[in-house]
Structure formats: structure tokens, C-alpha cells
Amino acid sequence: MVVLHVKSPDAEEETEFLYECAASTAVADVAAALGALAGLQTRLLSLCRRLRARYADAGAAAVGELERALDEAEAYASKEQVQHNRFLSPRALREHIKNIEKKCATALQEPPEALDLQKSSSDNKHERIQLWWAGKELAMDHKLCDYIGINDKSKIVVKLTRAHDDH
């Protein structure tokens, strides 16, 4: 399996994570998976930031559980995971988001809808992405092995950018 060290420059902060796939995987499939994963990671980190800013002054014991959930989620989604060679899982990211929503509703006695925890408009920026490796834009109609060869033990650094519309 090829290990992709993914860097996603963001307006707020640069995010990084590791992803694993076969060298024979289509670039379009890799881009879709990476876009979804980057979107979840950004959503989770943004949710943590918004909640910390919104409820920094609340000091209830129940908020302590929320604080612990936020700490765990931020640690899981942080770019420091790359240094420890840990891969992000979309399932785990979704579970952290659900856990935060549940703890937030419990701690603050408000339904998640009232807390405005749903997707933010910035989540859509990862829907149409482009992959870059070694200064080259990877064409969506090619396979990853067309660029990196057939060695499944490779580790490459790719950069995610927004795809430009050709209209």
C-alpha cells in the first residue's frame, strides 16, 4: 500500500494526515477519498474551535465532559498524528463529531440544532479538489501508478488544492 502524506492548505490553518491506498488506484478515487477525509478533519477542528470560543466562560461540571471530548477530538484530528505514523479514519472522525454533539447537548441542555453544530459553509470547499505531487497536477483520468510507479511501498507527499472550473 502506498502511504500518502496529505497536506491541505486552509485559510485558517494547514491540515495534514496520512492515507493509505494501492498504487493502482485511480487518481479520481483517491481525490474523492482525500477530499472527504480533509472535509471531515476540517469540520471537526472547526467545530472544536467554535465550541471552545462559544463556551469558554461556562464552568459547569458537565462542560468538563465536553472539554474532554473536544480535547480527544482535536488530538485525533491534529497534524501531529502524521509524526506518529497514524492514519485518519472517516468513521472515527464522524464518531468524534457525534460524540461532541451529544456531550454538547447534554452539557448545555440544548438540542444540537439550537447550537448550530451542523455543517458550515466552509465544508463544501473539499468537494472539488485537485491533487499535486512533485510539482505536478495529477490528472483525474490516470492511475496513481502512472505517476509514482507500481511500488506499493512508496510514501509520497501530496497537496490538496481546490480544482478550478474550466467554464
XYZ file of C-alpha atoms in Angstrom:
167
model
C 0.000 0.000 0.000
C 1.178 3.492 -0.874
C 1.188 5.937 2.035
C 0.080 9.444 1.125
C 1.141 12.246 3.452
C -1.607 14.725 2.611
C -1.178 18.462 3.137
C -4.203 20.650 2.775
C -3.510 24.383 2.998
C -6.526 26.030 4.589
C -7.426 29.656 5.195
C -7.460 29.063 8.963
C -4.601 26.561 9.277
C -2.772 23.916 7.312
C -4.032 20.405 7.992
C -2.131 17.185 7.407
C -2.970 13.497 7.609
C -1.886 10.094 6.352
C -3.873 7.996 3.897
C -3.146 4.542 2.512
C -4.190 3.136 -0.883
C -2.982 0.808 -3.629
C -0.668 2.224 -6.308
C -3.161 1.069 -8.947
C -5.975 3.257 -7.563
C -7.460 5.850 -9.906
C -6.469 9.436 -9.085
C -10.148 10.460 -9.159
C -10.968 7.869 -6.472
C -8.033 8.962 -4.333
C -9.032 12.618 -4.740
C -12.621 11.872 -3.709
C -11.488 9.942 -0.613
C -8.933 12.589 0.355
C -11.443 15.391 -0.181
C -13.978 13.666 2.067
C -11.372 12.976 4.744
C -9.981 16.535 4.605
C -13.533 17.887 4.843
C -14.274 15.799 7.936
C -10.983 16.770 9.552
C -11.598 20.471 8.882
C -15.195 20.196 10.088
C -14.136 18.525 13.335
C -11.355 21.025 14.075
C -13.622 23.957 13.195
C -16.369 22.567 15.434
C -13.916 22.282 18.324
C -12.700 25.861 17.793
C -16.243 27.263 17.591
C -17.355 25.444 20.728
C -14.286 26.473 22.709
C -14.830 30.108 21.742
C -18.555 29.985 22.437
C -18.453 28.249 25.796
C -15.120 29.371 27.231
C -16.816 31.147 30.121
C -19.178 28.294 31.101
C -17.673 26.417 34.040
C -20.205 23.717 34.830
C -19.100 20.163 35.599
C -20.947 18.903 32.520
C -18.846 21.259 30.420
C -15.838 19.321 31.740
C -17.050 16.261 29.805
C -17.474 18.417 26.726
C -13.954 19.774 27.215
C -12.598 16.225 27.427
C -14.454 15.255 24.230
C -13.062 18.330 22.456
C -9.518 17.517 23.630
C -9.793 13.912 22.377
C -11.218 15.004 19.022
C -8.561 17.670 18.477
C -5.802 15.224 19.380
C -7.151 12.624 16.944
C -7.533 15.091 14.060
C -4.306 17.011 14.652
C -1.453 17.016 12.190
C 0.787 15.623 14.938
C -0.710 12.205 14.112
C 1.475 12.215 10.985
C 4.602 12.251 13.175
C 3.305 9.152 14.989
C 2.521 7.427 11.659
C -1.227 7.193 12.475
C -3.863 7.222 9.754
C -7.145 9.123 9.968
C -10.367 7.169 9.678
C -13.546 8.781 8.319
C -15.574 6.596 10.679
C -13.596 7.776 13.724
C -13.878 11.426 12.654
C -17.668 11.053 12.329
C -17.833 9.354 15.744
C -15.906 12.242 17.323
C -18.325 14.741 15.744
C -21.341 12.790 17.030
C -19.779 12.452 20.475
C -19.147 16.198 20.670
C -22.712 16.941 19.579
C -24.059 14.555 22.230
C -21.819 15.935 25.005
C -22.648 19.484 23.974
C -26.385 18.821 24.079
C -26.032 17.145 27.498
C -23.743 19.794 28.981
C -25.692 22.770 27.730
C -29.219 21.315 27.843
C -29.857 22.377 24.259
C -30.549 20.276 21.159
C -27.667 20.110 18.626
C -29.765 22.072 16.092
C -30.008 25.014 18.512
C -26.240 25.007 18.939
C -25.606 25.437 15.210
C -23.228 22.457 15.079
C -24.237 21.335 11.616
C -22.049 21.692 8.531
C -20.604 25.095 7.964
C -20.394 26.611 4.511
C -16.615 26.048 4.506
C -17.183 22.264 4.413
C -18.037 22.420 0.702
C -14.566 23.575 -0.312
C -13.270 19.995 -0.226
C -15.830 18.674 -2.719
C -13.859 19.592 -5.854
C -10.170 19.177 -5.235
C -7.025 18.677 -7.239
C -4.003 16.595 -6.184
C -0.431 17.782 -6.645
C 2.720 15.710 -6.275
C 6.312 16.680 -7.112
C 5.055 19.983 -8.520
C 2.734 18.243 -10.981
C -1.027 18.278 -11.113
C -2.327 14.698 -11.103
C -4.849 14.112 -13.905
C -8.117 12.578 -12.694
C -8.282 10.136 -15.611
C -4.954 8.483 -14.686
C -3.977 5.996 -12.026
C -1.643 6.798 -9.178
C 0.908 4.287 -10.528
C 1.182 6.355 -13.734
C 2.979 8.953 -11.611
C 4.706 7.036 -8.816
C 5.296 3.616 -10.374
C 3.993 0.247 -9.215
C 5.916 0.038 -5.943
C 3.296 -0.376 -3.230
C 5.801 0.528 -0.504
C 6.140 4.159 -1.527
C 5.439 7.136 0.683
C 4.667 10.394 -1.082
C 3.615 13.865 -0.021
C 0.598 15.234 -1.906
C -1.010 18.640 -1.683
C -4.751 19.213 -1.977
C -5.963 22.342 -3.743
C -9.351 23.421 -4.987
C -9.998 22.396 -8.576
C -10.538 25.291 -10.966
C -13.640 25.225 -13.140
C -12.921 25.286 -16.854
C -16.089 27.200 -17.693
